[in-house]
């Protein structure tokens, strides 16, 4: 960037982008909490509020993308400055997906009609959500503070989330086999557990974006991921 | 863009981006076909090949993003030119997600161990895949040809995919209730059906990107979406 004027204009653009990402992050965090609260308490109205919030998160993503592109075109930033802008766009994409996943859980609240309410399962879901919520919060803090070690801690922590998800799946499967009347309820919870696990995946994506912004290259390491898809093979078939 | 030189350089950048998106689209289409073939034929090796292809689709997405950003910074395109570049980035994001969903199906092949192989279900899954595959192909053609009516036809066609998915879910639920030994198999198929439905959602996202590129604004209409999440409430609880 040639002049001091351009540099100042760029800084102000970047600040505004970072503020928008923080706003979007706050909204995503709230949607995660509220969607799981709605599930656990069977609060259909709260579920609907989560669904409604998704419009705002989509709006913010488009706004961030628009501003980011205008900043690149106007200020022609290079190196780290350019990566900051691309980073904001990438984080916004992940937050938008997190909003979608929370919205999907919010929608399911209305479908959970019967009285089956196994406390242990719900506690498991809440525990998993707390973990993922902490991951999302920590990685957004790491993004705002350009704190690479904190981002890498989130990246590594995802394994624990996957392990809890697998154990929750096993438990749900047991309930389903015990009594067919539990099946449709348990399927909804499975999709919810899977959604929460995927929210965790988006937290690790954001950690990878922090790495890219600071180090100037993509992370090549593959995450040590607990492979959930094989859960069924570890179970007896009857 | 000031000079004729810049305009030519921009055209050449855009052509290269479009070529990369087409390459990525071809790969995504192949991954969809192969993942479902692998499921239906229980071809674990093919499933693994799909999983391996995901690295290439991720690489292409990063490449497209990098080139797009460089083009914006160097050529400072405006209006329709700028939207073309943003459009390429957005389509690449959707294709990357499609690759992820196909990869997830590829992983599940190894988990389908038992001999339960209900022909009707598999035909349903294949039929749904054929529809979605056509949607993806059509929308990528519409993107390449800047054909808004064709893109809007894909956008509207997603309702049919959702309807088939709901009916497949109902059928899977029946199998699970009939015999608990079918449960884990059916859950894998449910997740696969859901993945295919979500691939259809990404095709409609791409249709919205075509709209944005051509019309210069976001689509405000909400898609008339068959609401799958309530499938359980429409079923008897025993």
Coordinates of N, CA and C in Angstrom, one line a residue, chain A:
Chain A
X1 N 0.8 -1.2 0.0 CA 0.0 0.0 0.0 C 0.9 1.2 0.0
X2 N 0.6 2.1 -1.0 CA 1.6 3.2 -1.2 C 1.6 4.2 -0.1
X3 N 0.5 4.9 0.1 CA 0.6 6.1 1.0 C 0.1 5.8 2.4
X4 N 0.4 6.7 3.3 CA 0.0 6.6 4.7 C -1.6 6.7 4.7
X5 N -2.2 7.5 3.8 CA -3.6 7.6 3.7 C -4.2 6.2 3.5
X6 N -3.7 5.5 2.5 CA -4.2 4.1 2.2 C -4.1 3.2 3.4
X7 N -2.9 3.3 4.0 CA -2.6 2.4 5.2 C -3.7 2.6 6.3
X8 N -4.0 3.9 6.5 CA -5.0 4.3 7.5 C -6.4 3.8 7.1
X9 N -6.7 4.0 5.9 CA -8.0 3.6 5.4 C -8.1 2.0 5.5
X10 N -7.0 1.4 5.2 CA -7.0 -0.1 5.3 C -7.3 -0.5 6.7
X11 N -6.6 0.1 7.7 CA -6.7 -0.3 9.1 C -8.2 -0.1 9.5
X12 N -8.8 1.0 9.1 CA -10.1 1.2 9.5 C -11.1 0.2 8.9
X13 N -10.9 -0.2 7.6 CA -11.6 -1.2 7.0 C -11.5 -2.5 7.7
X14 N -10.3 -2.9 8.1 CA -10.0 -4.1 8.8 C -10.7 -4.2 10.1
X15 N -10.6 -3.0 10.8 CA -11.2 -2.9 12.2 C -12.7 -3.2 12.0
X16 N -13.3 -2.6 11.0 CA -14.8 -2.8 10.8 C -15.1 -4.3 10.5
X17 N -14.2 -4.9 9.7 CA -14.4 -6.3 9.4 C -14.3 -7.2 10.6
X18 N -13.3 -6.9 11.4 CA -13.1 -7.7 12.6 C -14.3 -7.5 13.6
X19 N -14.8 -6.3 13.6 CA -16.0 -6.0 14.5 C -17.2 -6.9 14.0
X20 N -17.4 -6.9 12.7 CA -18.5 -7.7 12.2 C -18.3 -9.2 12.4
X21 N -17.1 -9.7 12.3 CA -16.8 -11.1 12.6 C -17.1 -11.4 14.1
X22 N -16.7 -10.5 15.0 CA -17.0 -10.7 16.4 C -18.5 -10.7 16.6
X23 N -19.2 -9.8 16.0 CA -20.7 -9.7 16.2 C -21.3 -11.1 15.7
X24 N -20.8 -11.5 14.5 CA -21.4 -12.8 14.0 C -21.0 -14.0 14.9
X25 N -19.8 -13.9 15.5 CA -19.4 -15.0 16.4 C -20.3 -15.0 17.6
X26 N -20.6 -13.8 18.2 CA -21.4 -13.8 19.3 C -22.8 -14.3 19.1
X27 N -23.3 -14.0 17.9 CA -24.6 -14.6 17.5 C -24.6 -16.1 17.3
X28 N -23.5 -16.6 16.7 CA -23.4 -18.0 16.5 C -23.3 -18.7 17.9
X29 N -22.5 -18.2 18.8 CA -22.4 -18.8 20.1 C -23.8 -18.8 20.8
X30 N -24.6 -17.7 20.7 CA -25.9 -17.7 21.3 C -26.8 -18.7 20.7
X31 N -26.7 -18.9 19.4 CA -27.6 -19.9 18.7 C -27.3 -21.3 19.1
X32 N -26.0 -21.6 19.4 CA -25.6 -22.9 19.8 C -26.3 -23.2 21.2
X33 N -26.0 -22.3 22.1 CA -26.6 -22.4 23.5 C -28.1 -22.6 23.4
X34 N -28.7 -21.7 22.7 CA -30.2 -21.7 22.7 C -30.8 -22.9 22.0
X35 N -30.2 -23.4 21.0 CA -30.7 -24.5 20.3 C -30.7 -25.8 21.2
X36 N -29.6 -25.9 21.9 CA -29.5 -27.1 22.8 C -30.4 -26.9 24.0
X37 N -30.5 -25.7 24.6 CA -31.4 -25.4 25.7 C -32.8 -25.8 25.2
X38 N -33.2 -25.4 24.0 CA -34.5 -25.6 23.5 C -34.8 -27.1 23.4
X39 N -33.8 -27.9 23.0 CA -33.9 -29.3 22.9 C -34.2 -29.9 24.2
X40 N -33.3 -29.6 25.2 CA -33.3 -30.2 26.5 C -34.6 -29.8 27.2
X41 N -35.0 -28.6 27.1 CA -36.3 -28.2 27.8 C -37.5 -28.3 27.0
X42 N -37.4 -28.9 25.7 CA -38.5 -29.0 24.8 C -39.2 -27.6 24.6
X43 N -38.4 -26.6 24.5 CA -39.0 -25.2 24.4 C -39.1 -24.9 22.9
X44 N -40.3 -25.2 22.3 CA -40.6 -25.0 20.9 C -40.4 -23.5 20.5
X45 N -40.9 -22.6 21.4 CA -40.8 -21.2 21.0 C -39.3 -20.7 20.9
X46 N -38.5 -21.2 21.8 CA -37.0 -20.9 21.8 C -36.4 -21.5 20.5
X47 N -36.8 -22.7 20.2 CA -36.3 -23.4 18.9 C -36.7 -22.5 17.7
X48 N -37.9 -21.9 17.7 CA -38.3 -21.1 16.6 C -37.4 -19.8 16.6
X49 N -37.1 -19.3 17.7 CA -36.3 -18.1 17.8 C -34.9 -18.3 17.2
X50 N -34.4 -19.5 17.5 CA -33.1 -19.9 16.9 C -33.2 -19.9 15.3
X51 N -34.2 -20.6 14.9 CA -34.5 -20.6 13.4 C -34.5 -19.2 12.8
X52 N -35.2 -18.3 13.5 CA -35.3 -16.9 13.0 C -34.0 -16.2 13.0
X53 N -33.1 -16.5 14.0 CA -31.8 -15.8 14.0 C -30.9 -16.1 12.8
X54 N -31.2 -17.2 12.1 CA -30.3 -17.6 11.0 C -30.3 -16.5 9.9
X55 N -31.4 -15.8 9.8 CA -31.5 -14.8 8.7 C -30.4 -13.7 9.0
X56 N -30.3 -13.4 10.3 CA -29.3 -12.3 10.6 C -27.9 -12.8 10.4
X57 N -27.6 -14.1 10.7 CA -26.2 -14.6 10.5 C -25.9 -14.6 9.0
X58 N -26.9 -15.0 8.2 CA -26.7 -15.0 6.8 C -26.4 -13.6 6.2
X59 N -27.2 -12.6 6.8 CA -27.0 -11.2 6.4 C -25.6 -10.7 6.7
X60 N -25.1 -11.1 7.9 CA -23.8 -10.7 8.3 C -22.7 -11.3 7.4
X61 N -22.9 -12.6 7.1 CA -21.9 -13.2 6.2 C -21.8 -12.5 4.8
X62 N -22.9 -12.1 4.3 CA -22.9 -11.4 3.0 C -22.3 -10.0 3.1
X63 N -22.6 -9.4 4.2 CA -22.0 -8.1 4.5 C -20.4 -8.2 4.6
X64 N -20.0 -9.2 5.4 CA -18.5 -9.3 5.5 C -17.9 -9.6 4.2
X65 N -18.5 -10.5 3.4 CA -17.9 -10.8 2.1 C -17.8 -9.6 1.2
X66 N -18.9 -8.8 1.2 CA -19.0 -7.6 0.4 C -17.9 -6.6 0.8
X67 N -17.8 -6.3 2.1 CA -16.8 -5.4 2.6 C -15.4 -5.9 2.3
X68 N -15.2 -7.2 2.5 CA -13.8 -7.8 2.3 C -13.4 -7.6 0.9
X69 N -14.3 -7.9 -0.1 CA -14.0 -7.7 -1.5 C -13.7 -6.3 -1.8
X70 N -14.5 -5.4 -1.3 CA -14.3 -3.9 -1.6 C -12.9 -3.5 -1.1
X71 N -12.6 -4.0 0.1 CA -11.3 -3.6 0.7 C -10.1 -4.1 -0.1
X72 N -10.3 -5.3 -0.6 CA -9.2 -5.9 -1.5 C -9.1 -5.0 -2.7
X73 N -10.2 -4.7 -3.3 CA -10.2 -4.0 -4.6 C -9.7 -2.5 -4.4
X74 N -10.1 -1.9 -3.3 CA -9.7 -0.5 -3.1 C -8.3 -0.3 -2.6
X75 N -7.9 -1.1 -1.6 CA -6.6 -0.9 -0.9 C -5.5 -1.7 -1.4
X76 N -5.8 -2.7 -2.3 CA -4.8 -3.7 -2.8 C -3.8 -4.1 -1.7
X77 N -4.3 -4.7 -0.6 CA -3.3 -5.1 0.4 C -2.5 -6.3 0.0
X78 N -1.3 -6.4 0.6 CA -0.4 -7.5 0.3 C -0.1 -8.3 1.5
X79 N 0.4 -9.5 1.3 CA 1.0 -10.4 2.4 C 0.0 -10.5 3.6
X80 N 0.5 -10.2 4.8 CA -0.3 -10.3 6.0 C -1.6 -9.6 5.9
X81 N -1.6 -8.4 5.4 CA -2.8 -7.6 5.3 C -3.9 -8.3 4.4
X82 N -3.4 -8.8 3.3 CA -4.4 -9.6 2.5 C -4.9 -10.8 3.2
X83 N -4.0 -11.5 3.9 CA -4.4 -12.7 4.6 C -5.5 -12.4 5.7
X84 N -5.3 -11.2 6.3 CA -6.3 -10.8 7.3 C -7.7 -10.7 6.7
X85 N -7.8 -10.2 5.5 CA -9.1 -10.0 4.9 C -9.6 -11.3 4.4
X86 N -8.8 -12.2 3.8 CA -9.2 -13.5 3.4 C -9.7 -14.3 4.7
X87 N -8.9 -14.1 5.8 CA -9.2 -14.8 7.0 C -10.6 -14.4 7.5
X88 N -10.9 -13.1 7.5 CA -12.3 -12.7 7.9 C -13.4 -13.4 7.1
X89 N -13.2 -13.5 5.8 CA -14.1 -14.1 4.9 C -14.3 -15.6 5.3
X90 N -13.2 -16.3 5.5 CA -13.2 -17.7 5.8 C -13.9 -17.9 7.2
X91 N -13.6 -17.1 8.2 CA -14.2 -17.3 9.5 C -15.7 -17.1 9.3
X92 N -16.1 -16.1 8.5 CA -17.5 -15.8 8.3 C -18.2 -17.0 7.7
X93 N -17.6 -17.7 6.8 CA -18.2 -18.9 6.1 C -18.4 -20.0 7.2
X94 N -17.4 -20.2 8.1 CA -17.6 -21.2 9.1 C -18.7 -20.8 10.1
X95 N -18.8 -19.5 10.4 CA -19.8 -19.1 11.4 C -21.2 -19.3 10.8
X96 N -21.3 -19.0 9.5 CA -22.6 -19.2 8.8 C -23.0 -20.6 8.8
X97 N -22.1 -21.5 8.6 CA -22.4 -23.0 8.7 C -22.8 -23.4 10.1
X98 N -22.1 -22.8 11.1 CA -22.5 -23.1 12.5 C -23.9 -22.6 12.8
X99 N -24.3 -21.5 12.2 CA -25.7 -21.0 12.4 C -26.7 -21.9 11.8
X100 N -26.3 -22.5 10.6 CA -27.2 -23.4 9.9 C -27.4 -24.7 10.7
X101 N -26.3 -25.2 11.3 CA -26.4 -26.4 12.1 C -27.3 -26.2 13.4
X102 N -27.1 -25.0 14.0 CA -28.0 -24.6 15.2 C -29.4 -24.5 14.8
X103 N -29.6 -23.9 13.6 CA -31.0 -23.7 13.1 C -31.7 -25.1 12.9
X104 N -30.9 -26.0 12.3 CA -31.4 -27.4 12.1 C -31.8 -28.0 13.5
X105 N -31.1 -27.8 14.5 CA -31.4 -28.3 15.8 C -32.7 -27.6 16.3
X106 N -32.7 -26.3 16.1 CA -33.9 -25.5 16.6 C -35.2 -26.1 15.9
X107 N -35.1 -26.4 14.6 CA -36.2 -27.0 13.9 C -36.7 -28.3 14.5
X108 N -35.8 -29.1 15.0 CA -36.1 -30.5 15.5 C -36.9 -30.4 16.8
X109 N -36.8 -29.3 17.5 CA -37.5 -29.3 18.8 C -39.0 -29.6 18.7
X110 N -39.6 -29.0 17.7 CA -41.0 -29.2 17.5 C -41.3 -30.7 17.2
X111 N -40.4 -31.4 16.6 CA -40.6 -32.8 16.2 C -40.5 -33.8 17.4
X112 N -39.9 -33.3 18.5 CA -39.8 -34.2 19.7 C -41.0 -34.2 20.5
X113 N -42.0 -35.1 20.1 CA -43.3 -35.0 20.7 C -43.5 -35.9 21.9
X114 N -42.9 -37.0 21.9 CA -43.3 -38.0 23.0 C -42.6 -37.6 24.3
X115 N -42.9 -38.4 25.3 CA -42.5 -38.1 26.7 C -41.2 -38.7 27.1
X116 N -40.6 -39.5 26.2 CA -39.3 -40.2 26.4 C -38.3 -39.1 26.6
X117 N -37.7 -39.1 27.8 CA -36.7 -38.0 28.1 C -35.6 -38.6 29.0
X118 N -34.7 -39.4 28.4 CA -33.7 -40.0 29.2 C -32.7 -39.0 29.7
X119 N -32.6 -38.8 31.0 CA -31.8 -37.8 31.6 C -30.3 -37.9 31.2
X120 N -29.8 -39.1 31.2 CA -28.4 -39.4 31.0 C -28.0 -38.9 29.6
X121 N -28.9 -39.2 28.6 CA -28.6 -38.8 27.2 C -28.6 -37.3 27.1
X122 N -29.5 -36.6 27.7 CA -29.6 -35.2 27.7 C -28.4 -34.6 28.3
X123 N -27.9 -35.1 29.4 CA -26.7 -34.6 30.1 C -25.5 -34.8 29.2
X124 N -25.5 -35.9 28.5 CA -24.4 -36.2 27.5 C -24.4 -35.1 26.4
X125 N -25.5 -34.8 25.9 CA -25.7 -33.9 24.8 C -25.2 -32.5 25.4
X126 N -25.6 -32.1 26.6 CA -25.3 -30.8 27.1 C -23.8 -30.8 27.4
X127 N -23.2 -31.9 27.9 CA -21.7 -31.9 28.1 C -21.0 -31.7 26.8
X128 N -21.4 -32.4 25.8 CA -20.8 -32.2 24.5 C -20.9 -30.8 24.0
X129 N -22.1 -30.2 24.2 CA -22.3 -28.8 23.7 C -21.4 -27.8 24.5
X130 N -21.3 -28.1 25.8 CA -20.4 -27.2 26.6 C -19.0 -27.2 26.1
X131 N -18.5 -28.4 25.8 CA -17.2 -28.5 25.2 C -17.0 -27.8 23.9
X132 N -18.0 -28.0 23.0 CA -17.9 -27.4 21.7 C -18.1 -25.9 21.8
X133 N -19.0 -25.5 22.7 CA -19.2 -24.0 22.9 C -17.8 -23.4 23.4
X134 N -17.1 -24.1 24.3 CA -15.8 -23.6 24.7 C -14.8 -23.5 23.6
X135 N -14.9 -24.5 22.7 CA -14.0 -24.5 21.5 C -14.2 -23.3 20.6
X136 N -15.5 -23.1 20.4 CA -15.9 -22.0 19.5 C -15.5 -20.6 20.1
X137 N -15.7 -20.5 21.4 CA -15.4 -19.2 22.1 C -13.8 -19.0 22.1
X138 N -13.1 -20.1 22.4 CA -11.7 -20.0 22.5 C -11.1 -19.7 21.1
X139 N -11.6 -20.3 20.1 CA -11.0 -20.1 18.8 C -11.3 -18.7 18.2
X140 N -12.5 -18.1 18.6 CA -12.8 -16.8 18.2 C -11.9 -15.8 19.0
X141 N -11.7 -16.1 20.2 CA -10.7 -15.2 21.0 C -9.3 -15.3 20.4
X142 N -8.9 -16.5 20.0 CA -7.6 -16.7 19.4 C -7.5 -16.0 18.1
X143 N -8.6 -16.0 17.3 CA -8.7 -15.2 16.1 C -8.5 -13.7 16.3
X144 N -9.3 -13.2 17.3 CA -9.2 -11.8 17.6 C -7.8 -11.4 18.1
X145 N -7.2 -12.2 18.9 CA -5.9 -11.9 19.5 C -4.7 -12.3 18.7
X146 N -4.9 -13.0 17.5 CA -3.9 -13.5 16.7 C -3.0 -14.4 17.6
X147 N -3.6 -15.3 18.3 CA -2.9 -16.2 19.3 C -2.8 -17.6 18.7
X148 N -1.7 -17.9 18.0 CA -1.6 -19.2 17.3 C -1.6 -20.3 18.3
X149 N -0.8 -20.3 19.4 CA -0.9 -21.4 20.4 C -2.3 -21.7 20.9
X150 N -3.1 -20.7 21.2 CA -4.4 -20.9 21.6 C -5.3 -21.6 20.5
X151 N -5.1 -21.1 19.3 CA -5.8 -21.7 18.1 C -5.4 -23.2 18.0
X152 N -4.1 -23.5 18.1 CA -3.7 -24.9 18.0 C -4.2 -25.8 19.1
X153 N -4.4 -25.2 20.3 CA -5.0 -26.0 21.4 C -6.5 -26.4 21.0
X154 N -7.2 -25.5 20.4 CA -8.6 -25.8 20.0 C -8.5 -26.9 18.9
X155 N -7.6 -26.8 18.0 CA -7.4 -27.7 16.9 C -7.2 -29.1 17.4
X156 N -6.4 -29.2 18.5 CA -6.1 -30.6 19.0 C -7.3 -31.1 19.9
X157 N -8.0 -30.2 20.5 CA -9.1 -30.5 21.4 C -10.3 -31.2 20.8
X158 N -10.3 -31.1 19.5 CA -11.5 -31.6 18.8 C -11.7 -33.2 18.9
X159 N -10.6 -33.8 19.2 CA -10.6 -35.3 19.3 C -11.5 -35.7 20.5
X160 N -11.5 -34.9 21.6 CA -12.3 -35.2 22.7 C -13.8 -35.1 22.4
X161 N -14.2 -34.1 21.6 CA -15.6 -33.9 21.2 C -16.0 -35.2 20.4
X162 N -15.2 -35.6 19.4 CA -15.5 -36.8 18.6 C -15.7 -38.0 19.5
X163 N -14.9 -38.2 20.5 CA -15.0 -39.3 21.4 C -16.3 -39.3 22.1
X164 N -16.7 -38.2 22.6 CA -18.0 -38.1 23.3 C -19.2 -38.3 22.4
X165 N -19.1 -37.8 21.2 CA -20.1 -38.1 20.2 C -20.3 -39.5 19.9
X166 N -19.2 -40.2 19.7 CA -19.2 -41.7 19.5 C -19.9 -42.4 20.6
X167 N -19.6 -42.0 21.9 CA -20.1 -42.7 23.0 C -21.6 -42.4 23.1
X168 N -22.0 -41.2 22.8 CA -23.4 -40.8 22.8 C -24.2 -41.6 21.7
X169 N -23.6 -41.8 20.5 CA -24.2 -42.6 19.5 C -24.4 -44.1 19.9
X170 N -23.4 -44.6 20.6 CA -23.6 -46.0 21.1 C -24.8 -46.1 22.1
X171 N -24.9 -45.1 23.0 CA -26.0 -45.1 23.9 C -27.3 -45.0 23.2
X172 N -27.4 -44.1 22.3 CA -28.6 -43.9 21.5 C -29.1 -45.2 20.8
X173 N -28.1 -45.9 20.3 CA -28.3 -47.1 19.6 C -28.9 -48.1 20.5
X174 N -28.4 -48.2 21.8 CA -28.9 -49.1 22.8 C -30.4 -48.8 23.1
X175 N -30.7 -47.6 23.3 CA -32.1 -47.2 23.5 C -33.0 -47.6 22.4
X176 N -32.5 -47.4 21.2 CA -33.3 -47.7 20.0 C -33.6 -49.2 19.9
X177 N -32.6 -50.0 20.3 CA -32.7 -51.5 20.2 C -33.6 -52.0 21.3
X178 N -33.6 -51.3 22.4 CA -34.4 -51.8 23.5 C -35.9 -51.6 23.3
X179 N -36.3 -50.5 22.6 CA -37.7 -50.2 22.5 C -37.9 -49.4 21.2
X180 N -38.6 -50.0 20.2 CA -38.8 -49.3 18.9 C -39.5 -48.0 19.0
X181 N -40.2 -47.8 20.1 CA -40.9 -46.5 20.3 C -40.0 -45.3 20.5
X182 N -38.7 -45.7 20.9 CA -37.7 -44.6 21.1 C -37.0 -44.2 19.8
X183 N -37.2 -45.0 18.7 CA -36.4 -44.8 17.6 C -36.4 -43.4 17.0
X184 N -37.6 -42.9 16.7 CA -37.6 -41.6 16.0 C -37.1 -40.5 16.9
X185 N -37.4 -40.6 18.2 CA -36.8 -39.6 19.1 C -35.2 -39.7 19.0
X186 N -34.7 -40.9 19.1 CA -33.3 -41.1 19.2 C -32.6 -40.6 17.9
X187 N -33.3 -40.8 16.7 CA -32.7 -40.4 15.5 C -32.5 -38.9 15.5
X188 N -33.6 -38.2 16.0 CA -33.4 -36.7 16.1 C -32.2 -36.3 16.9
X189 N -32.0 -37.0 18.0 CA -30.9 -36.7 18.9 C -29.6 -37.0 18.2
X190 N -29.6 -38.1 17.4 CA -28.3 -38.5 16.7 C -28.0 -37.4 15.7
X191 N -29.0 -36.9 15.0 CA -28.7 -35.8 14.1 C -28.2 -34.5 14.8
X192 N -28.8 -34.3 16.0 CA -28.3 -33.2 16.8 C -26.9 -33.3 17.3
X193 N -26.6 -34.6 17.8 CA -25.2 -34.8 18.2 C -24.2 -34.7 17.1
X194 N -24.6 -35.1 15.9 CA -23.8 -35.0 14.7 C -23.6 -33.5 14.4
X195 N -24.7 -32.7 14.5 CA -24.6 -31.3 14.2 C -23.6 -30.6 15.2
X196 N -23.7 -31.0 16.5 CA -22.7 -30.4 17.5 C -21.3 -30.8 17.1
X197 N -21.1 -32.1 16.8 CA -19.8 -32.5 16.4 C -19.3 -31.7 15.2
X198 N -20.2 -31.4 14.3 CA -19.7 -30.6 13.1 C -19.5 -29.2 13.4
X199 N -20.2 -28.7 14.4 CA -19.9 -27.3 14.9 C -18.4 -27.3 15.4
X200 N -18.1 -28.4 16.1 CA -16.7 -28.5 16.6 C -15.7 -28.5 15.4
X201 N -16.1 -29.2 14.3 CA -15.2 -29.2 13.1 C -15.0 -27.8 12.6
X202 N -16.1 -27.0 12.6 CA -15.9 -25.6 12.1 C -15.0 -24.8 13.0
X203 N -15.0 -25.1 14.3 CA -14.1 -24.5 15.2 C -12.6 -24.8 14.8
X204 N -12.4 -26.1 14.4 CA -11.0 -26.4 14.0 C -10.7 -25.8 12.7
X205 N -11.7 -25.6 11.8 CA -11.5 -24.9 10.5 C -11.0 -23.4 10.9
X206 N -11.6 -22.8 11.8 CA -11.3 -21.4 12.2 C -9.8 -21.4 12.7
X207 N -9.5 -22.5 13.5 CA -8.1 -22.6 14.0 C -7.1 -22.6 12.8
X208 N -7.5 -23.4 11.8 CA -6.7 -23.5 10.6 C -6.5 -22.1 9.9
X209 N -7.6 -21.3 9.9 CA -7.6 -20.0 9.3 C -6.6 -19.1 10.1
X210 N -6.6 -19.2 11.5 CA -5.7 -18.4 12.3 C -4.3 -18.8 11.9
X211 N -4.0 -20.1 11.7 CA -2.7 -20.6 11.3 C -2.3 -19.9 10.0
X212 N -3.2 -20.0 9.0 CA -2.9 -19.4 7.7 C -2.6 -17.9 7.8
X213 N -3.4 -17.2 8.6 CA -3.2 -15.7 8.7 C -1.9 -15.4 9.2
X214 N -1.4 -16.1 10.3 CA -0.2 -15.8 11.0 C 1.0 -16.4 10.2
X215 N 0.9 -17.6 9.8 CA 2.1 -18.3 9.2 C 2.2 -18.1 7.7
X216 N 1.1 -17.7 7.0 CA 1.2 -17.4 5.6 C 1.1 -18.6 4.7
X217 N 0.7 -19.7 5.3 CA 0.5 -21.0 4.5 C -0.6 -21.8 5.0
X218 N -1.1 -22.7 4.2 CA -2.2 -23.6 4.7 C -1.6 -24.6 5.6
X219 N -2.4 -25.1 6.6 CA -1.9 -26.2 7.5 C -2.0 -27.5 6.7
X220 N -0.9 -28.2 6.7 CA -0.9 -29.5 5.9 C -1.3 -30.7 6.8
X221 N -1.0 -30.6 8.1 CA -1.3 -31.7 9.0 C -2.8 -32.0 8.9
X222 N -3.1 -33.3 9.0 CA -4.4 -33.7 9.0 C -4.8 -33.9 10.5
X223 N -6.0 -33.5 10.9 CA -6.4 -33.6 12.3 C -6.6 -35.0 12.7
X224 N -6.1 -35.3 13.9 CA -6.3 -36.7 14.4 C -7.7 -36.9 14.8
X225 N -8.5 -37.4 13.9 CA -10.0 -37.4 14.1 C -10.5 -38.8 14.5
X226 N -11.2 -38.8 15.5 CA -11.9 -40.1 15.9 C -12.9 -40.4 14.8
X227 N -12.8 -41.6 14.3 CA -13.6 -41.9 13.1 C -15.0 -42.4 13.5
X228 N -16.0 -41.5 13.6 CA -17.3 -41.8 14.0 C -18.1 -42.8 13.1
X229 N -17.7 -42.7 11.8 CA -18.6 -43.4 10.9 C -18.5 -44.9 11.1
X230 N -17.5 -45.4 11.8 CA -17.4 -46.8 12.0 C -18.1 -47.3 13.3
X231 N -18.8 -46.4 13.9 CA -19.4 -46.8 15.2 C -20.2 -48.1 15.1
X232 N -20.8 -48.3 14.0 CA -21.7 -49.5 14.0 C -20.9 -50.8 14.0
X233 N -19.8 -50.8 13.4 CA -19.0 -52.0 13.3 C -18.5 -52.5 14.7
X234 N -18.4 -51.5 15.6 CA -17.9 -51.9 16.9 C -19.1 -52.4 17.8
X235 N -20.3 -52.5 17.3 CA -21.4 -52.9 18.1 C -21.9 -54.3 17.6
X236 N -22.4 -55.0 18.6 CA -22.9 -56.3 18.2 C -24.1 -56.1 17.3
X237 N -24.3 -57.0 16.4 CA -25.4 -56.9 15.4 C -26.7 -57.3 15.8
X238 N -26.9 -57.6 17.1 CA -28.2 -58.0 17.5 C -28.5 -57.5 18.9

